[in-house]
Coordinates of C-alpha atoms and ligand atoms in Angstrom, one line a residue:
Chain A
M11 CA -30.4 -16.5 -63.4
N12 CA -28.4 -14.0 -61.4
N13 CA -24.8 -14.8 -62.0
T14 CA -24.9 -14.3 -65.7
G15 CA -26.2 -11.3 -67.6
S16 CA -25.0 -7.7 -67.8
V17 CA -24.0 -6.2 -64.5
T18 CA -25.1 -2.7 -65.3
I19 CA -28.7 -3.8 -66.1
L20 CA -28.8 -5.9 -63.0
Q21 CA -27.6 -3.0 -60.9
K22 CA -30.0 -0.6 -62.4
Y23 CA -32.9 -3.0 -61.8
Q24 CA -31.9 -3.5 -58.2
R25 CA -31.5 0.1 -57.4
K26 CA -35.0 0.9 -58.8
R27 CA -36.5 -1.8 -56.8
L28 CA -34.8 -0.7 -53.7
N29 CA -36.1 2.8 -54.2
Q30 CA -39.6 1.6 -54.7
R31 CA -39.3 -0.6 -51.6
S32 CA -38.1 2.2 -49.4
Q33 CA -40.8 4.5 -50.8
T34 CA -43.4 1.9 -49.8
L35 CA -41.8 1.6 -46.4
L36 CA -41.9 5.3 -46.0
V37 CA -45.6 5.5 -46.8
L38 CA -46.2 2.6 -44.5
A39 CA -44.3 4.1 -41.6
F40 CA -45.7 7.6 -42.1
G41 CA -49.3 6.3 -42.4
S42 CA -49.0 4.1 -39.3
I43 CA -47.4 6.8 -37.2
F44 CA -50.1 9.3 -38.2
L45 CA -52.9 6.8 -37.4
L46 CA -51.3 5.9 -34.1
A47 CA -51.0 9.6 -33.2
I48 CA -54.7 10.2 -33.9
T49 CA -55.6 7.2 -31.7
V50 CA -53.3 8.1 -28.8
I51 CA -54.0 11.8 -28.8
G52 CA -57.7 11.1 -29.2
T53 CA -57.6 8.9 -26.2
L54 CA -55.6 11.4 -24.1
V55 CA -57.8 14.4 -24.8
G56 CA -60.9 12.8 -23.5
D57 CA -61.4 15.5 -20.8
I58 CA -60.9 18.5 -23.0
A59 CA -63.4 17.0 -25.5
I60 CA -66.2 17.1 -22.9
T61 CA -65.2 20.3 -21.2
T62 CA -67.9 22.9 -21.9
N63 CA -67.1 26.6 -21.8
F64 CA -70.0 28.9 -22.3
T65 CA -67.8 31.9 -22.8
Q66 CA -66.4 30.3 -25.9
K67 CA -69.5 29.1 -27.8
N68 CA -69.7 28.8 -31.6
F69 CA -66.2 30.1 -32.3
L70 CA -64.9 30.0 -35.8
P71 CA -61.7 28.1 -36.4
Q72 CA -58.8 30.2 -34.9
I73 CA -55.4 29.6 -33.5
A74 CA -56.6 28.6 -30.0
H75 CA -59.2 26.3 -31.5
P76 CA -58.1 25.2 -35.0
F77 CA -61.3 23.4 -35.7
G78 CA -63.5 26.0 -33.9
T79 CA -65.8 25.3 -31.0
D80 CA -69.4 24.0 -30.8
W81 CA -72.7 25.2 -29.4
L82 CA -71.5 24.2 -25.9
G83 CA -68.1 25.8 -26.2
R84 CA -66.3 22.4 -26.6
D85 CA -63.1 22.4 -28.6
M86 CA -63.9 20.7 -31.9
L87 CA -60.3 19.5 -32.5
A88 CA -60.4 17.6 -29.3
R89 CA -63.9 16.3 -30.0
T90 CA -62.9 15.2 -33.5
L91 CA -59.8 13.4 -32.3
K92 CA -61.6 11.8 -29.4
G93 CA -64.5 10.7 -31.8
M94 CA -62.0 9.4 -34.3
S95 CA -60.1 7.4 -31.8
I96 CA -63.4 5.8 -30.6
S97 CA -64.3 5.0 -34.2
I98 CA -60.8 3.5 -34.7
Y99 CA -61.1 1.3 -31.7
I100 CA -64.5 0.0 -32.7
G101 CA -63.3 -0.4 -36.3
L102 CA -60.3 -2.3 -35.1
F103 CA -62.3 -4.5 -32.8
A104 CA -64.9 -5.3 -35.5
S105 CA -62.2 -5.9 -38.2
V106 CA -60.3 -8.3 -35.9
I107 CA -63.5 -10.3 -35.2
S108 CA -64.3 -10.2 -38.9
A109 CA -60.9 -11.4 -39.9
V110 CA -60.9 -14.2 -37.4
I111 CA -64.2 -15.4 -38.7
A112 CA -62.8 -15.2 -42.2
A113 CA -59.7 -17.2 -41.2
I114 CA -61.7 -19.9 -39.6
L115 CA -64.4 -20.2 -42.3
G116 CA -61.9 -19.8 -45.2
A117 CA -59.7 -22.6 -43.8
A118 CA -62.8 -24.8 -43.1
A119 CA -64.2 -24.3 -46.6
A120 CA -60.9 -25.2 -48.2
T121 CA -60.1 -28.2 -46.0
L122 CA -63.3 -29.8 -44.7
G123 CA -64.7 -31.2 -47.9
K124 CA -67.2 -30.3 -50.6
K125 CA -70.3 -30.1 -48.4
V126 CA -68.8 -27.6 -45.9
D127 CA -67.4 -25.6 -48.8
A128 CA -70.8 -25.4 -50.4
V129 CA -72.5 -24.2 -47.2
I130 CA -69.8 -21.6 -46.5
T131 CA -69.8 -20.4 -50.1
W132 CA -73.6 -20.1 -50.0
F133 CA -73.3 -17.9 -46.9
I134 CA -70.7 -15.8 -48.6
D135 CA -72.9 -15.2 -51.6
L136 CA -75.9 -14.5 -49.3
V137 CA -74.1 -11.8 -47.3
M138 CA -72.5 -10.3 -50.3
G139 CA -75.8 -10.2 -52.1
I140 CA -77.4 -7.9 -49.6
P141 CA -76.5 -4.2 -49.8
H142 CA -73.9 -3.5 -47.1
L143 CA -75.7 -0.6 -45.4
L144 CA -79.0 -2.4 -45.4
L145 CA -77.4 -5.5 -43.8
L146 CA -75.7 -3.3 -41.2
I147 CA -78.9 -1.5 -40.3
L148 CA -80.8 -4.8 -40.0
I149 CA -78.3 -6.5 -37.8
S150 CA -77.6 -3.6 -35.5
Y151 CA -81.4 -3.0 -35.3
A152 CA -82.0 -6.6 -34.4
I153 CA -79.3 -6.8 -31.8
G154 CA -80.2 -3.5 -30.3
R155 CA -78.5 -0.3 -31.1
G156 CA -75.4 0.6 -29.2
T157 CA -71.7 -0.3 -29.3
F158 CA -72.2 -4.0 -29.1
G159 CA -74.7 -3.9 -32.0
V160 CA -72.4 -1.9 -34.2
V161 CA -69.4 -4.2 -33.6
V162 CA -71.4 -7.3 -34.3
A163 CA -73.0 -5.7 -37.4
V164 CA -69.7 -4.5 -38.9
A165 CA -68.0 -7.8 -38.1
I166 CA -70.8 -9.9 -39.6
S167 CA -71.1 -7.9 -42.8
H168 CA -67.3 -7.8 -43.5
W169 CA -66.0 -11.3 -43.3
P170 CA -67.0 -12.6 -46.8
V171 CA -64.4 -10.9 -48.9
L172 CA -61.5 -12.0 -46.8
T173 CA -63.0 -15.5 -46.4
R174 CA -63.0 -15.8 -50.1
I175 CA -59.4 -14.8 -50.4
I176 CA -58.2 -17.2 -47.7
R177 CA -60.3 -20.1 -49.1
G178 CA -58.9 -19.4 -52.6
E179 CA -55.3 -19.2 -51.4
I180 CA -55.5 -22.5 -49.4
L181 CA -57.2 -24.3 -52.3
Q182 CA -54.5 -23.1 -54.6
L183 CA -51.8 -24.1 -52.1
K184 CA -53.2 -27.6 -51.7
E185 CA -52.6 -28.1 -55.4
A186 CA -49.1 -26.7 -55.3
N187 CA -46.5 -29.2 -56.4
Y188 CA -44.1 -28.5 -53.5
I189 CA -46.8 -29.2 -51.0
K190 CA -47.8 -32.5 -52.6
I191 CA -44.1 -33.4 -52.7
A192 CA -43.7 -32.6 -49.0
G193 CA -46.6 -35.1 -48.3
K194 CA -44.8 -37.8 -50.4
L195 CA -41.6 -37.1 -48.5
G196 CA -43.5 -38.1 -45.3
Q197 CA -43.9 -34.6 -43.8
S198 CA -46.9 -34.6 -41.4
K199 CA -50.0 -32.5 -42.1
M200 CA -49.2 -30.3 -39.2
K201 CA -45.7 -29.6 -40.4
I202 CA -47.0 -28.8 -43.9
V203 CA -49.5 -26.4 -42.5
V204 CA -46.9 -24.7 -40.2
K205 CA -44.0 -24.6 -42.7
H206 CA -45.7 -24.2 -46.0
M207 CA -49.2 -22.9 -45.6
I208 CA -49.2 -20.4 -42.8
P209 CA -46.2 -18.4 -44.0
H210 CA -48.0 -18.0 -47.3
V211 CA -51.5 -17.3 -46.0
F212 CA -50.7 -15.2 -43.0
P213 CA -49.3 -12.1 -44.8
Q214 CA -52.4 -12.1 -47.0
F215 CA -54.5 -12.4 -43.9
L216 CA -52.7 -9.4 -42.3
V217 CA -53.2 -7.3 -45.4
G218 CA -56.8 -8.3 -45.6
L219 CA -57.2 -7.3 -42.0
V220 CA -55.7 -3.9 -42.4
L221 CA -57.8 -3.3 -45.5
L222 CA -60.9 -4.2 -43.5
F223 CA -60.2 -1.2 -41.1
P224 CA -61.3 1.6 -43.5
H225 CA -64.5 -0.2 -44.4
A226 CA -65.3 -1.0 -40.8
I227 CA -64.6 2.6 -39.8
L228 CA -66.6 4.1 -42.6
H229 CA -69.5 1.8 -42.1
E230 CA -69.5 2.3 -38.3
A231 CA -69.6 6.1 -39.0
A232 CA -72.4 5.7 -41.5
L233 CA -74.5 3.5 -39.3
T234 CA -74.0 5.9 -36.3
F235 CA -74.8 8.9 -38.5
L236 CA -78.1 7.3 -39.5
G237 CA -78.9 6.8 -35.9
F238 CA -78.6 3.0 -35.8
G239 CA -75.2 2.9 -34.3
L240 CA -73.3 4.2 -31.3
P241 CA -75.2 5.9 -28.5
P242 CA -74.6 9.5 -27.7
E243 CA -72.5 8.6 -24.7
Q244 CA -70.0 7.0 -27.1
P245 CA -69.4 10.1 -29.3
G246 CA -67.8 8.4 -32.3
I247 CA -67.2 10.4 -35.4
G248 CA -70.6 9.5 -36.7
I249 CA -72.3 11.0 -33.7
I250 CA -70.3 14.2 -34.1
L251 CA -71.2 14.4 -37.7
S252 CA -74.9 13.8 -37.2
E253 CA -75.1 16.4 -34.4
S254 CA -73.3 18.9 -36.5
M255 CA -75.9 18.5 -39.3
K256 CA -78.5 20.2 -37.1
Y257 CA -76.2 23.3 -36.8
L258 CA -75.2 23.3 -40.5
S259 CA -78.3 25.3 -41.4
L260 CA -77.2 28.0 -38.8
G261 CA -74.1 28.5 -40.9
M262 CA -71.7 26.6 -38.5
W263 CA -70.0 24.8 -41.4
W264 CA -66.8 24.0 -39.4
L265 CA -68.6 21.6 -37.1
A266 CA -69.1 19.1 -39.9
L267 CA -66.3 20.0 -42.3
F268 CA -63.3 19.2 -40.1
P269 CA -64.5 16.0 -38.6
G270 CA -65.6 14.9 -42.0
M271 CA -62.1 15.6 -43.4
V272 CA -60.4 13.8 -40.5
L273 CA -62.7 10.8 -41.1
M274 CA -61.8 10.8 -44.8
T275 CA -58.1 11.2 -44.2
T276 CA -58.1 8.3 -41.7
V277 CA -60.0 6.0 -44.0
L278 CA -57.7 6.9 -46.9
L279 CA -54.6 6.5 -44.7
F280 CA -55.7 3.0 -43.6
D281 CA -56.2 2.1 -47.2
L282 CA -52.8 3.4 -48.1
V283 CA -51.2 1.5 -45.2
G284 CA -52.9 -1.7 -46.3
G285 CA -51.9 -1.1 -49.9
S286 CA -48.2 -0.6 -49.0
L287 CA -48.3 -3.6 -46.7
R288 CA -49.5 -5.7 -49.6
K289 CA -46.7 -4.4 -51.8
M290 CA -44.2 -5.2 -49.1
I291 CA -45.2 -8.8 -48.6
D292 CA -46.0 -9.6 -52.2
P293 CA -44.8 -13.2 -52.8
H294 CA -42.1 -11.9 -55.1
S295 CA -40.3 -9.9 -52.4
A296 CA -40.2 -12.9 -50.1
Q297 CA -36.5 -13.2 -50.6
E298 CA -35.6 -10.2 -48.5
Chain B
M24 CA -38.9 -55.0 -54.9
R25 CA -41.4 -54.7 -57.6
L26 CA -43.6 -51.9 -58.9
E27 CA -46.7 -53.1 -60.7
A28 CA -49.3 -51.1 -62.5
K29 CA -52.4 -53.1 -63.3
G30 CA -55.2 -52.0 -65.7
I31 CA -54.6 -48.3 -65.2
S32 CA -57.1 -46.0 -66.8
F33 CA -57.2 -42.2 -66.3
G34 CA -58.5 -39.0 -67.9
Y35 CA -58.8 -35.4 -66.7
K36 CA -62.0 -34.8 -68.5
K37 CA -64.9 -37.2 -68.7
G38 CA -64.9 -39.2 -71.9
V39 CA -61.3 -38.4 -72.7
K40 CA -59.0 -41.2 -71.5
I41 CA -55.3 -40.4 -71.5
L42 CA -54.4 -43.8 -70.2
D43 CA -56.5 -46.9 -71.1
Q44 CA -55.8 -50.3 -69.4
F45 CA -52.1 -49.5 -69.0
Q46 CA -49.9 -52.3 -67.6
I47 CA -46.3 -52.3 -66.5
T48 CA -44.2 -54.2 -64.1
I49 CA -40.8 -52.9 -63.0
E50 CA -38.2 -54.6 -60.9
N51 CA -35.8 -52.6 -58.7
H52 CA -32.8 -53.5 -60.9
E53 CA -34.4 -52.2 -64.0
R54 CA -34.2 -48.9 -65.8
V55 CA -37.3 -48.3 -67.8
G56 CA -37.7 -45.6 -70.4
I57 CA -41.1 -44.2 -71.2
V58 CA -41.5 -42.8 -74.7
A59 CA -44.3 -40.8 -76.2
P60 CA -44.8 -37.5 -77.9
S61 CA -45.7 -34.4 -75.9
G62 CA -49.1 -34.4 -74.3
F63 CA -49.5 -38.2 -74.4
G64 CA -49.7 -38.4 -70.6
K65 CA -46.1 -39.3 -69.6
T66 CA -46.2 -36.9 -66.6
T67 CA -49.7 -38.1 -65.8
L68 CA -48.4 -41.7 -65.7
C69 CA -45.5 -40.7 -63.6
Q70 CA -47.8 -39.1 -61.1
I71 CA -50.0 -42.2 -61.0
L72 CA -47.0 -44.5 -60.5
S73 CA -45.7 -42.4 -57.6
G74 CA -49.1 -42.1 -55.9
Y75 CA -49.9 -38.5 -56.6
I76 CA -53.0 -39.3 -58.6
K77 CA -55.5 -42.0 -58.0
P78 CA -56.3 -43.7 -61.3
A79 CA -59.9 -44.0 -62.4
S80 CA -59.5 -47.7 -62.5
G81 CA -56.7 -50.1 -61.7
Q82 CA -54.0 -50.0 -59.1
V83 CA -50.3 -49.4 -58.7
L84 CA -48.8 -51.9 -56.3
L85 CA -45.4 -51.7 -54.6
D86 CA -44.7 -55.3 -53.4
G87 CA -48.5 -55.8 -53.3
K88 CA -49.3 -52.6 -51.4
D89 CA -51.4 -49.9 -53.1
I90 CA -49.1 -47.0 -53.6
Y91 CA -51.9 -44.4 -53.4
K92 CA -52.7 -45.5 -49.8
I93 CA -49.1 -45.5 -48.5
Q94 CA -48.8 -43.1 -45.5
G95 CA -45.6 -41.3 -44.6
Y96 CA -42.5 -41.5 -46.8
C97 CA -43.3 -42.9 -50.2
P98 CA -40.6 -45.3 -51.5
V99 CA -41.5 -44.3 -55.0
Q100 CA -40.2 -40.8 -55.5
M101 CA -40.8 -38.6 -58.5
I102 CA -38.6 -35.9 -59.7
W103 CA -40.7 -33.3 -61.5
Q104 CA -40.3 -31.7 -64.9
H105 CA -40.4 -28.1 -63.6
P106 CA -38.1 -27.6 -60.6
E107 CA -39.3 -24.1 -59.9
K108 CA -42.7 -25.5 -59.0
A109 CA -41.3 -28.3 -57.0
V110 CA -39.8 -26.0 -54.3
N111 CA -41.4 -23.5 -51.9
P112 CA -40.2 -20.1 -53.0
R113 CA -40.2 -18.9 -49.4
L114 CA -37.8 -21.6 -48.0
R115 CA -34.1 -21.6 -48.2
M116 CA -32.5 -24.5 -50.1
K117 CA -31.2 -26.0 -46.9
D118 CA -34.7 -26.2 -45.5
I119 CA -35.9 -27.7 -48.8
I120 CA -33.3 -30.4 -48.8
A121 CA -34.0 -31.1 -45.1
E122 CA -37.5 -32.4 -46.1
G123 CA -35.8 -35.3 -47.8
D124 CA -35.1 -38.5 -46.0
G125 CA -31.6 -37.9 -44.6
I126 CA -29.8 -36.7 -47.7
D127 CA -26.1 -37.4 -47.5
E128 CA -23.3 -35.0 -48.2
R129 CA -22.1 -37.6 -50.7
I130 CA -25.3 -37.1 -52.8
M131 CA -25.0 -33.4 -52.8
D132 CA -21.3 -33.6 -53.9
G133 CA -22.2 -36.1 -56.6
L134 CA -24.8 -33.8 -58.0
G135 CA -22.4 -30.8 -57.9
I136 CA -24.4 -28.8 -55.3
E137 CA -22.2 -26.0 -53.9
R138 CA -22.5 -25.4 -50.2
D139 CA -22.9 -21.7 -50.8
W140 CA -26.3 -22.4 -52.5
L141 CA -27.8 -23.8 -49.3
N142 CA -28.4 -20.4 -47.8
R143 CA -30.2 -19.1 -50.9
F144 CA -33.8 -19.0 -51.9
P145 CA -34.9 -20.8 -55.1
G146 CA -35.4 -17.5 -56.9
E147 CA -31.7 -16.8 -56.4
L148 CA -30.6 -20.0 -58.2
S149 CA -30.8 -21.1 -61.8
G150 CA -33.4 -23.7 -62.9
G151 CA -30.7 -26.3 -63.3
E152 CA -29.3 -25.6 -59.9
V153 CA -32.7 -25.9 -58.3
Q154 CA -33.3 -29.2 -60.2
R155 CA -30.1 -30.7 -58.7
F156 CA -31.6 -30.0 -55.2
C157 CA -34.8 -31.7 -56.3
I158 CA -32.9 -34.7 -57.5
A159 CA -31.0 -34.9 -54.3
R160 CA -34.1 -34.5 -52.2
A161 CA -35.7 -37.5 -54.0
L162 CA -32.7 -39.8 -53.2
G163 CA -33.6 -40.2 -49.5
K164 CA -32.7 -43.4 -47.6
R165 CA -36.0 -45.1 -48.0
T166 CA -36.3 -44.5 -51.8
K167 CA -36.8 -47.7 -53.7
F168 CA -37.9 -46.5 -57.1
L169 CA -37.0 -43.2 -58.7
I170 CA -39.2 -41.6 -61.4
A171 CA -37.4 -39.0 -63.5
D172 CA -39.7 -36.9 -65.6
E173 CA -37.6 -35.0 -68.1
I174 CA -35.3 -33.9 -65.3
S175 CA -32.3 -32.8 -67.4
T176 CA -33.8 -30.6 -70.1
M177 CA -32.6 -27.5 -68.4
L178 CA -29.0 -28.7 -68.0
D179 CA -26.1 -28.2 -70.4
L180 CA -24.6 -31.3 -71.9
I181 CA -21.7 -31.5 -69.5
T182 CA -23.8 -31.1 -66.3
Q183 CA -26.3 -33.4 -67.8
S184 CA -23.8 -36.1 -68.2
Q185 CA -22.3 -35.5 -64.7
V186 CA -25.8 -35.8 -63.2
W187 CA -26.7 -39.0 -65.0
N188 CA -23.3 -40.6 -64.3
F189 CA -24.0 -40.0 -60.6
L190 CA -27.6 -41.2 -60.8
L191 CA -26.7 -44.4 -62.7
T192 CA -24.1 -45.4 -60.2
E193 CA -26.3 -44.4 -57.3
V194 CA -29.3 -46.5 -58.4
A195 CA -27.1 -49.4 -59.3
E196 CA -25.4 -49.4 -55.8
R197 CA -28.6 -49.0 -53.9
K198 CA -30.7 -51.2 -56.1
I199 CA -33.2 -48.5 -56.9
G200 CA -35.5 -49.0 -59.8
L201 CA -35.5 -46.2 -62.3
I202 CA -38.2 -44.9 -64.6
V203 CA -37.1 -42.3 -67.1
V204 CA -39.0 -39.9 -69.3
T205 CA -36.9 -38.0 -71.8
H206 CA -37.3 -36.8 -75.4
S207 CA -33.6 -37.3 -76.1
N208 CA -33.0 -40.6 -78.0
L209 CA -29.3 -40.5 -77.1
L210 CA -30.0 -40.3 -73.4
M211 CA -32.7 -42.9 -73.6
E212 CA -30.3 -45.4 -75.3
R213 CA -27.7 -44.7 -72.7
I214 CA -29.9 -45.1 -69.6
A215 CA -32.8 -47.4 -70.3
T216 CA -32.5 -51.2 -70.2
R217 CA -36.0 -51.4 -71.7
Q218 CA -38.4 -48.9 -73.3
V219 CA -42.2 -48.6 -73.1
V220 CA -44.1 -46.7 -75.7
L221 CA -47.2 -44.9 -74.5
S222 CA -50.1 -44.5 -76.8
S223 CA -53.6 -43.4 -76.0
E224 CA -56.8 -44.1 -77.9
P225 CA -57.7 -40.6 -79.0
A226 CA -54.1 -39.9 -79.9
K227 CA -53.8 -43.0 -82.0
S228 CA -56.9 -42.2 -84.0
L229 CA -55.4 -38.7 -84.6
L230 CA -52.3 -40.3 -86.1
F231 CA -54.2 -42.5 -88.4
H232 CA -56.4 -39.8 -89.9
Ligands
ATP8 N1 -54.0 -31.1 -64.2 C1 -54.5 -31.3 -65.4 N2 -55.8 -31.0 -65.7 C2 -56.3 -31.2 -66.9 N3 -55.6 -31.7 -67.9 C3 -54.3 -32.0 -67.8 C4 -53.7 -31.8 -66.5 N4 -52.4 -32.2 -66.6 C5 -52.3 -32.6 -67.9 N5 -53.4 -32.5 -68.6 C6 -53.6 -32.9 -70.0 O1 -53.4 -34.2 -70.1 C7 -52.6 -34.5 -71.2 C8 -51.3 -35.3 -70.8 O2 -50.5 -34.4 -70.1 P1 -49.1 -34.8 -69.5 O3 -48.5 -33.6 -68.8 O4 -49.2 -36.1 -68.8 O5 -48.3 -35.0 -70.9 P2 -46.7 -35.3 -71.2 O6 -46.7 -36.5 -72.0 O7 -46.0 -35.3 -69.9 O8 -46.3 -34.1 -72.1 P3 -44.9 -33.3 -72.1 O9 -43.9 -34.2 -72.9 O10 -45.2 -32.1 -72.8 O11 -44.4 -33.1 -70.7 C9 -52.4 -33.2 -71.9 O12 -53.3 -33.1 -73.0 C10 -52.6 -32.2 -70.9 O13 -53.2 -31.0 -71.5
MG9 MG1 -44.6 -34.0 -69.0

């Protein structure tokens, strides 16, 4: 394919692709660094975030306090970053649990026969049939509010999409000619899984995992905002937002606006990072 | 060695039989051609004969053993019509060929495989080049029957003749039985010691109306 054909067209094509690739890489790197920065700084500013200073109550955004201060004189930038990092940790934790459930159930559905598949598919449809937020509230209410409840609720409500993807991928792979041929060449099941299946499914799994983050974070925040989630001792971004709501009527708009924007940005960035990751490990770029 | 298909029936959809009570016996010194128009089930038959598909009824026996139940290396190896689907796009050619059963340098030379191709991925080779790897891969030490399903359609005439020259001497030397599917009459005349015409019930009735 490659050694014939016009050189100029070939070169043009490659250059464009390289450009696109490095662009994606740039987005990926930038997004990851930004998210890492939020998490690390948020973790480090813990003390500032809870330091009250009654001489600096209710300040509008200014150079010393870019996001303003709250009714106890706490710096809103520090609180926001701290809250965001808590939310990211919880989202991360819940996503990883969710993804592990998805990997196990997806693989089981695709390999353990029709009955297992039917049961797992039934559960997928069940969970996906219930509105997300309702399911989240029900689970976290049943388990007891608090961090544990949120993690469990977010994890339980988010596995179906990825499970479906993994199940579909493995089913498709099992039918692939080259895998059937490997079997006839006497390759063991284990070898086929390690050499042919995992390298194909793992990237998809990774992308699925990263794309779970934004959902997990958003739903954690929503759950907490509605009062079913994190306790006030764990001031995630949802807590900050719901507390700020009380002061919104007093005209303290900055208390809700900036944390809300940071939440939005984080969620969008995670989505962007997941999207570029998907582009990077698309099967057609496997040659690099 | 003897490959024996007994009373083979098969269809993908219920009620539509592609093969109906098909019989064939092939000895390992024979070269059998299978002839039929497109869509008559040649590839399907090849898959049944090499144990990829379990027939709805009947059995394929290799020296009395059911081919579908053989574990490990299958002595009946099929070379597929579409080489690009027969290789994992994520593996280098050297890893693909390594899955075969001890493929000699001699075989690779005979098929005109260049050493430089070994480090490439399938996407970086032409269809014909990938097909040569697939042919080599099927010629492992324990191969007793070779099923070639339209394996040379993507090769130019010179390469085609080079590949078949090599394959014919190889199967003769190693006493490998050969089953060939091709639409080329010329090739069929040259290769096959005997030809089998495939006809299916629904297709037959189509022809007569
Ligand atoms: N996996 C499948 N599922 C359902 N139907 C199939 C499948 N594979 C083949 N068929 C159908 O079975 C019939 C025989 O197909 P097959 O590939 O065996 O034909 P063939 O003789 O090899 O044709 P060709 O000369 O074009 O390669 C066709 O009508 C085809 O559409
Ligand atoms: Mg065919």
